[in-house]
Short mmCIF file of C-alpha atoms in Angstrom, two decimals:
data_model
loop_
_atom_site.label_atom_id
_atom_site.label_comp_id
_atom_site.label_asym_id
_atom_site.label_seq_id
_atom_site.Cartn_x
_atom_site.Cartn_y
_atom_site.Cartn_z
CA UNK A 1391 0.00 0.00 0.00
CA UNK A 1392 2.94 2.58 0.71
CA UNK A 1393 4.35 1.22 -2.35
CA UNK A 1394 1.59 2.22 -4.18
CA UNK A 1395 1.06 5.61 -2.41
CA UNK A 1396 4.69 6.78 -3.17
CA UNK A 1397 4.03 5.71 -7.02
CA UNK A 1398 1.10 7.97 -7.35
CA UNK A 1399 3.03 10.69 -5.44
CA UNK A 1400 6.01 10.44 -7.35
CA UNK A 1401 3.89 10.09 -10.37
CA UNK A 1402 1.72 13.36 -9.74
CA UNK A 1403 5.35 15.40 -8.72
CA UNK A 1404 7.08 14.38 -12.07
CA UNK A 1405 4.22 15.59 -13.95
CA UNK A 1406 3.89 18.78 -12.27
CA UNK A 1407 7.57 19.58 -11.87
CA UNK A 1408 7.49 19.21 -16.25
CA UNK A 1409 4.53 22.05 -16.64
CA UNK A 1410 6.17 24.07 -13.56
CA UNK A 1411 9.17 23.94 -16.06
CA UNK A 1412 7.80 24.78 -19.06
CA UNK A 1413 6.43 27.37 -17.24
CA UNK A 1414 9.30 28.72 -15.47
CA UNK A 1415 11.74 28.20 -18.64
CA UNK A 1416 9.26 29.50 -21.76
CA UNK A 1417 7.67 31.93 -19.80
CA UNK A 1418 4.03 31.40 -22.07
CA UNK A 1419 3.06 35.25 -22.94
CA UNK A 1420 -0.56 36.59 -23.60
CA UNK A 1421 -1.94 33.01 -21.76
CA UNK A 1422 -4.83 35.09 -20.97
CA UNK A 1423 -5.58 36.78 -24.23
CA UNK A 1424 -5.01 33.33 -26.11
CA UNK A 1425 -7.40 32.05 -24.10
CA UNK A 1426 -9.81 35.07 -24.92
CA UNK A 1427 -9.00 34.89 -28.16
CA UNK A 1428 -10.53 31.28 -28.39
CA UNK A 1429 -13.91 32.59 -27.85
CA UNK A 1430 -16.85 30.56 -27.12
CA UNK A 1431 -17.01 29.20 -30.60
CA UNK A 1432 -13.26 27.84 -30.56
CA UNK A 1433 -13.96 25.86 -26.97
CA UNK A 1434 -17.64 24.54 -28.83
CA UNK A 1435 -15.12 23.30 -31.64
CA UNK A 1436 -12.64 22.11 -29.38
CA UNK A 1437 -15.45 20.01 -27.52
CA UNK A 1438 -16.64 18.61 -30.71
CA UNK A 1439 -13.58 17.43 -31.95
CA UNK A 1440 -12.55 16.07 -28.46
CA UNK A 1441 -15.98 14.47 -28.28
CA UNK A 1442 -15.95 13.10 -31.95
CA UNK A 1443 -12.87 11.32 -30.99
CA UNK A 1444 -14.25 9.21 -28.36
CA UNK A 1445 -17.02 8.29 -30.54
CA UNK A 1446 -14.14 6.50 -32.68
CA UNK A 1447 -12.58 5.17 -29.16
CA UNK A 1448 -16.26 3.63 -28.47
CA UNK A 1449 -16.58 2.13 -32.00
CA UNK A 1450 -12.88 0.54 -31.29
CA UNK A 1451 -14.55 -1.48 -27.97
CA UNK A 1452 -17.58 -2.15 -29.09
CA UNK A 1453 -16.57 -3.96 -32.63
CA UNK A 1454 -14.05 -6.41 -30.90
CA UNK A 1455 -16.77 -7.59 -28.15
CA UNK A 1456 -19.57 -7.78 -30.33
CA UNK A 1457 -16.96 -10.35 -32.78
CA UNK A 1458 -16.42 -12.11 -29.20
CA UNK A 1459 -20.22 -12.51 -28.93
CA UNK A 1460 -20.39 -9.99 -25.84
CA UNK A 1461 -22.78 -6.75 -26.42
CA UNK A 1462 -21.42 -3.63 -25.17
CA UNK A 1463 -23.73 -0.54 -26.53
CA UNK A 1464 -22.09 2.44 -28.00
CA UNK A 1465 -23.46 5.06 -25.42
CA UNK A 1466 -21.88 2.60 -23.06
CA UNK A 1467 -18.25 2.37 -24.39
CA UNK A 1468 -18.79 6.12 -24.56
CA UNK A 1469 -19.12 6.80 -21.12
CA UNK A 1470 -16.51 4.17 -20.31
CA UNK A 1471 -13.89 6.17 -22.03
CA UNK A 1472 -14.40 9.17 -19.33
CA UNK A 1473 -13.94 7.28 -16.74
CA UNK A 1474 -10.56 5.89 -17.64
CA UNK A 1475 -9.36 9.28 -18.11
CA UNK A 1476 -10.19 10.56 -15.13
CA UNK A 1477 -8.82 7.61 -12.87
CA UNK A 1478 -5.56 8.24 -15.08
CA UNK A 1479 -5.43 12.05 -14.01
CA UNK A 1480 -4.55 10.10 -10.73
CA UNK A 1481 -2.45 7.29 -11.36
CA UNK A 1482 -0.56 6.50 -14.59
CA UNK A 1483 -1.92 3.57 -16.51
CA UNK A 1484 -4.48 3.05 -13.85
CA UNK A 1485 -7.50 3.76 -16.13
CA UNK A 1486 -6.88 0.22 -17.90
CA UNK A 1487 -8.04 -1.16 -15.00
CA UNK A 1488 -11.35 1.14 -14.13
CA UNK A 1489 -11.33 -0.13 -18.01
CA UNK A 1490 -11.95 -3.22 -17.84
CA UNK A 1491 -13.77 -3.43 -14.68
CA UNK A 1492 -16.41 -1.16 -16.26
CA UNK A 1493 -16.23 -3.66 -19.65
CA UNK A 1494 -16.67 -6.29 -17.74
CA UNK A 1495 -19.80 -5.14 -15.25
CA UNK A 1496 -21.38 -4.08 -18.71
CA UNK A 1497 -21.27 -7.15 -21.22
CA UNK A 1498 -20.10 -10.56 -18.69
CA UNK A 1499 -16.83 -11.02 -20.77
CA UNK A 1500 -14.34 -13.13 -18.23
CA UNK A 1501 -11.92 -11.63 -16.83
CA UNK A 1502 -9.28 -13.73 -19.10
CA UNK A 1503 -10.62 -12.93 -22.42
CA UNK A 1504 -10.88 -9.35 -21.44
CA UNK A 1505 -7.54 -9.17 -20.37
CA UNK A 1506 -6.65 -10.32 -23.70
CA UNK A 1507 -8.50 -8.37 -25.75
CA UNK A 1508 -7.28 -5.08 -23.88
CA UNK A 1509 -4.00 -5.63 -25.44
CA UNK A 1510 -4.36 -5.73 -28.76
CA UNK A 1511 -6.38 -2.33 -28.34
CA UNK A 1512 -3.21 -0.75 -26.77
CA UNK A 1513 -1.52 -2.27 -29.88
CA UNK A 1514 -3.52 -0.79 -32.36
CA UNK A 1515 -3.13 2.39 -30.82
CA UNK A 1516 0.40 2.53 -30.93
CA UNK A 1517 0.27 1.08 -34.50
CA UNK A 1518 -1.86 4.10 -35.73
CA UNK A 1519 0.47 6.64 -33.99
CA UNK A 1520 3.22 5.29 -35.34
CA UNK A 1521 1.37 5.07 -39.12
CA UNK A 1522 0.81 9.03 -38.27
CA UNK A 1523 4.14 9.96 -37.33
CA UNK A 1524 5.29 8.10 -40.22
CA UNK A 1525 3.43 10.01 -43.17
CA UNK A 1526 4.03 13.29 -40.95
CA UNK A 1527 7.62 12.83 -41.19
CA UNK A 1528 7.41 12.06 -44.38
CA UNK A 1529 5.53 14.98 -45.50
CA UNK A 1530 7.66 17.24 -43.77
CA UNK A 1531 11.14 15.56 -44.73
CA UNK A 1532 12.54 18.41 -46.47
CA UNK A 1533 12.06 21.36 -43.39
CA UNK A 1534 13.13 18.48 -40.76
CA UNK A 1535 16.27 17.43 -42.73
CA UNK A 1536 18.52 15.85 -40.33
CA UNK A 1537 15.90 15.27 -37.92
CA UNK A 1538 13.92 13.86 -39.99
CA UNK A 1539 15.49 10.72 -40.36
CA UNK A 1540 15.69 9.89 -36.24
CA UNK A 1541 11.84 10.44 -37.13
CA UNK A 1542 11.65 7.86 -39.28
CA UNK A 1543 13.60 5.14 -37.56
CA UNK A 1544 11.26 5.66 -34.19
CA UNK A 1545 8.06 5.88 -35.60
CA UNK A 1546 9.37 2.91 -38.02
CA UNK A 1547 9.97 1.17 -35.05
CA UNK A 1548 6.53 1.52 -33.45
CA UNK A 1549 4.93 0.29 -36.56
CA UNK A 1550 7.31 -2.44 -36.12
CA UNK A 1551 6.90 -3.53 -33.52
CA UNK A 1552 3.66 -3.34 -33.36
CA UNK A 1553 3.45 -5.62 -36.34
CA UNK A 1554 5.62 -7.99 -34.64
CA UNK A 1555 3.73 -8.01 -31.63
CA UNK A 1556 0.48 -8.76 -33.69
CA UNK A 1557 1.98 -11.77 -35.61
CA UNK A 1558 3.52 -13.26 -32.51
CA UNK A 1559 7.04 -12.53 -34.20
CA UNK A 1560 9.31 -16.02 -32.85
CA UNK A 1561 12.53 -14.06 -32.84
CA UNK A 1562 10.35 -10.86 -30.83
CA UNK A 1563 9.12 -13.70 -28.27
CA UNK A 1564 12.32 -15.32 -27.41
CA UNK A 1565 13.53 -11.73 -26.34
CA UNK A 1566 10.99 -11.07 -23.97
CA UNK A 1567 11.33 -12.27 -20.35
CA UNK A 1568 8.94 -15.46 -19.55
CA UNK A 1569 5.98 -13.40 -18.23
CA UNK A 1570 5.93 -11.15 -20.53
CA UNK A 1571 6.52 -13.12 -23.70
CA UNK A 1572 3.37 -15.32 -22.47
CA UNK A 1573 1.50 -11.64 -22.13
CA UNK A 1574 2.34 -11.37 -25.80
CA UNK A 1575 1.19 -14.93 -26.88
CA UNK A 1576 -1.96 -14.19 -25.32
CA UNK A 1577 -2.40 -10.80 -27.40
CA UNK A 1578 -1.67 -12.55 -30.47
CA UNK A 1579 -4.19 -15.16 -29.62
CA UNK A 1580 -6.77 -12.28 -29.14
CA UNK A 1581 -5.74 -10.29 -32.54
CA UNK A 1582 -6.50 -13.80 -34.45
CA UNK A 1583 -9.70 -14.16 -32.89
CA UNK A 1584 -10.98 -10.80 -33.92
CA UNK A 1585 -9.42 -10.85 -37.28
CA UNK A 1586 -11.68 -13.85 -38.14
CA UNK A 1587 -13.87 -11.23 -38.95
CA UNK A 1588 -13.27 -9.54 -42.29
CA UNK A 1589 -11.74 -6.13 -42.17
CA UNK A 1590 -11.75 -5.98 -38.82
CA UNK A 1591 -8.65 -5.02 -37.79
CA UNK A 1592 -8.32 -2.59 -40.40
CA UNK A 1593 -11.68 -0.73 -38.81
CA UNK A 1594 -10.14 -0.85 -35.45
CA UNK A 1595 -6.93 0.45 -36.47
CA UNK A 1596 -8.68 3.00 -39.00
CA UNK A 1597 -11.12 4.06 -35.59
CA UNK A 1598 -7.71 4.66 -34.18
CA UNK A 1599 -5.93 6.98 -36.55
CA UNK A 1600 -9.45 8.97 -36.96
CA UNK A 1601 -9.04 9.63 -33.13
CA UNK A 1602 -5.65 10.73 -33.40
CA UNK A 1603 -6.51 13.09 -36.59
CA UNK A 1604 -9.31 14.61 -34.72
CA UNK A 1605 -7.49 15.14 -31.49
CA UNK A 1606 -4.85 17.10 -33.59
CA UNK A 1607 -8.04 19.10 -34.86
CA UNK A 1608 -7.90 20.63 -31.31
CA UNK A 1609 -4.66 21.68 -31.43
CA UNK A 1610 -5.32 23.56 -34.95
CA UNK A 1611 -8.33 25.87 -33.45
CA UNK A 1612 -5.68 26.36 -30.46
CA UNK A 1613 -2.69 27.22 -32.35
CA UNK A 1614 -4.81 29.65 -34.77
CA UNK A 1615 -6.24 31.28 -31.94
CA UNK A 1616 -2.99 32.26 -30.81
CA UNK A 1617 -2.40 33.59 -34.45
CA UNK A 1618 -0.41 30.73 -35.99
CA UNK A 1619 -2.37 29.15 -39.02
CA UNK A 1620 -0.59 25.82 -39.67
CA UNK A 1621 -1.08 23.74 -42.47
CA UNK A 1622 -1.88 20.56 -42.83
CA UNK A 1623 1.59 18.83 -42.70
CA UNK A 1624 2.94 20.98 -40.00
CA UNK A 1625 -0.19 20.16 -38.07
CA UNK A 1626 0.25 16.27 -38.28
CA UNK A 1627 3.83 16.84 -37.68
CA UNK A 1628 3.02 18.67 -34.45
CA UNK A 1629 0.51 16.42 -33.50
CA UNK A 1630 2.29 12.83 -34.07
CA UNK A 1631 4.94 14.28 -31.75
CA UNK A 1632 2.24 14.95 -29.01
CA UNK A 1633 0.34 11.96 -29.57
CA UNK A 1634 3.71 9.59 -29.30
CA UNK A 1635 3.75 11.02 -25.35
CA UNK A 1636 1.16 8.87 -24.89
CA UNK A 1637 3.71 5.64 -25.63
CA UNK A 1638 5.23 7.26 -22.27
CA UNK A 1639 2.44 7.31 -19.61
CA UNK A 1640 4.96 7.51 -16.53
CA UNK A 1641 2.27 10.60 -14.88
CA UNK A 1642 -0.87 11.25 -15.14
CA UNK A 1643 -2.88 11.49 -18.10
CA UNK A 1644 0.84 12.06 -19.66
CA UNK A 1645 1.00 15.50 -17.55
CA UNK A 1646 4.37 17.32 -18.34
CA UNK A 1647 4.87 14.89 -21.35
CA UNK A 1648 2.84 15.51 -23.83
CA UNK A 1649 3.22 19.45 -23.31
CA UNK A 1650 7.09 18.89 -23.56
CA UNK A 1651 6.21 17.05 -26.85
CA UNK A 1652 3.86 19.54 -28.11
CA UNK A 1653 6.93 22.12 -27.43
CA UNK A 1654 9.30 19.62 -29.50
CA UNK A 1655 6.67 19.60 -32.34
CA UNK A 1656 6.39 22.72 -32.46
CA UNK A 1657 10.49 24.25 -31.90
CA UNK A 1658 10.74 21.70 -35.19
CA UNK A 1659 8.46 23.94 -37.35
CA UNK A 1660 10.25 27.02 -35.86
CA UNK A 1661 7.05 28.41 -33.40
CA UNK A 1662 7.94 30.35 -30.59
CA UNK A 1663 8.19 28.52 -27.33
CA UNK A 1664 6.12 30.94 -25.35
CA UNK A 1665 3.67 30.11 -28.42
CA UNK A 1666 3.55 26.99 -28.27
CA UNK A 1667 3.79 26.45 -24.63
CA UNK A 1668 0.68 28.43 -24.30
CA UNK A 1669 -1.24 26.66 -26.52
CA UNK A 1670 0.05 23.17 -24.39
CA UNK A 1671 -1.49 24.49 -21.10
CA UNK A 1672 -4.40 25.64 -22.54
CA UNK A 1673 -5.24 22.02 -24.37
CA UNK A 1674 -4.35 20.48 -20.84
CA UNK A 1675 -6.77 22.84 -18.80
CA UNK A 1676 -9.78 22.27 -21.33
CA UNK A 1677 -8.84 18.19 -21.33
CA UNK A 1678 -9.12 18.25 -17.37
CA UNK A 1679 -12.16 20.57 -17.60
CA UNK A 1680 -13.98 18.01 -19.25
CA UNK A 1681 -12.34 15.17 -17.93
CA UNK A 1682 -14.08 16.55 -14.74
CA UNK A 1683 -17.56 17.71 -16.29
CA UNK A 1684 -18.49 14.26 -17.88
CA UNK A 1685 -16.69 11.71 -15.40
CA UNK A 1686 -19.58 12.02 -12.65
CA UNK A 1687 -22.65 11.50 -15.28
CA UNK A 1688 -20.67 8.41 -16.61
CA UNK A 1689 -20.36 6.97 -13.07
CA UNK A 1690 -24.11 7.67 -13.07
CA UNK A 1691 -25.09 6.02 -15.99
CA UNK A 1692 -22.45 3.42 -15.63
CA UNK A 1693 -23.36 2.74 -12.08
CA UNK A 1694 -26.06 -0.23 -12.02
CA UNK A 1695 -24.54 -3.88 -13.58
CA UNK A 1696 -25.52 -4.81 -16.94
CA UNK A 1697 -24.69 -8.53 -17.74
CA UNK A 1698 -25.64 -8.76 -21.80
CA UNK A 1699 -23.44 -12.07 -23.14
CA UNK A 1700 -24.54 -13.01 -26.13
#
């Protein structure tokens, strides 16, 4: 139990030591008047996009159970979603399991297919970050020149790996330590049980990449407000490098990561810092105003049992 309590601690310190930091080092200028400058219609974009995106998270749950004969409904996964964000504003990685518990009160799946099929979800994920980061760099090869490259061999990697992962890769397995190599057996397992289905894993993995896109959407009506219009390549760029904090969830909800990513994206297309670390705290106060808003109704709605095996 101390254990525990000194992870979260130490957890929750890290991430706010990295804002205090960017804080402290960038100095972000005219916070207030970016955030003014949003308006009312920029947040009702923001929330749209945000919320559009866990539509796409839902339709990733949802298709996977229904293959495993389990019926989880759509509003359902929905609400789900919230709560595993907000229990990982408190402890890293924690969310997986409020996850699953929730999955499992809702649809009757046991505990060891779910605990399969959660993998392959985290897979996917990374997968379609790495796909991202891939065509980002690549469409931005020429203004990242020597960078560019690193770019390439890490979000190379992800994909992968990923890959590797999904195919149960022999020489991949025999590197892995015993527990964790039988962790990986088991994903595989899952991944061929879903594929059965046609197309399958192409939806999930397309559901994915549509999340990240529209997440970076966000960051767009954020950046614009503070006067920078970005195009299209320099926003994926910018947002592949934010999303691949996620790969690193060592604090909660990625606190202090993903802002010092979104900085990294952004130095790379030559923003200001002050800029850019502006727009980071901004897109981290609107996720935890949310995060807040919707995670009480979803323990609301999500709060009687629903057993629905099919």
């Amino acid at each position: 139990m101390l254990k525990k309590t000194l992870v979260t601690l130490g957890s929750w310190a890290l991430g706010i030591l990295g804002v205090a930091a960017i804080v402290w080092y960038f100095q972000p200028r005219d916070f207030g008047e970016t955030l003014a400058a949003i308006g009312w219609s920029g947040v009702a974009g923001w929330v749209l996009l945000t919320l559009l995106s866990r539509v796409c998270a839902a339709e990733a749950t949802v298709e996977p159970l229904t293959t495993l004969g389990y019926k989880m409904t759509r509003p359902d996964a929905f609400w789900i979603s919230w709560i595993r964000t907000f229990v990982n504003q408190i402890l890293p990685l924690a969310g997986v399991a409020a996850y699953a518990h929730m999955v499992r009160r809702r649809t009757g799946i046991p505990w060891s297919q779910l605990a399969a099929l959660g993998q392959p979800q985290l897979l996917l994920a990374a997968a379609a970050i790495g796909l991202v980061g891939l065509v980002a760099t690549a469409v931005n090869i020429e203004r990242l020149q020597a960078s560019g490259l690193g770019l390439l061999f890490m979000y190379g990697g992800i994909v992968l790996l990923s890959l590797a992962f999904a195919s149960g890769a022999h020489w991949l397995m025999e590197l892995l330590p015993k527990s964790l190599a039988q962790r990986a057996s088991n994903t595989t397992d899952a991944l061929r049980k879903i594929a059965r289905k046609k197309n399958l894993i192409v939806r999930l993995s397309l559901f994915h990449v549509a999340a990240v896109l529209l997440r970076g959407g966000r960051v767009w009506f954020l950046f614009a407000a503070a006067g920078f219009s970005l195009d299209w390549a320099e926003l994926l760029l910018v947002l592949a490098i934010a999303e691949s904090a996620l790969l690193l969830n060592v604090t909660p909800g990625g606190l202090g990561i993903r802002e010092g990513a979104l900085l990294g994206g952004a130095a790379l297309l030559g923003i200001e810092a002050p800029v850019a670390a502006s727009v980071a705290l901004i897109d981290r106060l609107f996720m935890l105003a949310i995060t807040t808003l919707l995670a009480a109704p979803a323990f609301v709605v999500l709060r009687k049992p629903h057993s629905a095996s099919g």
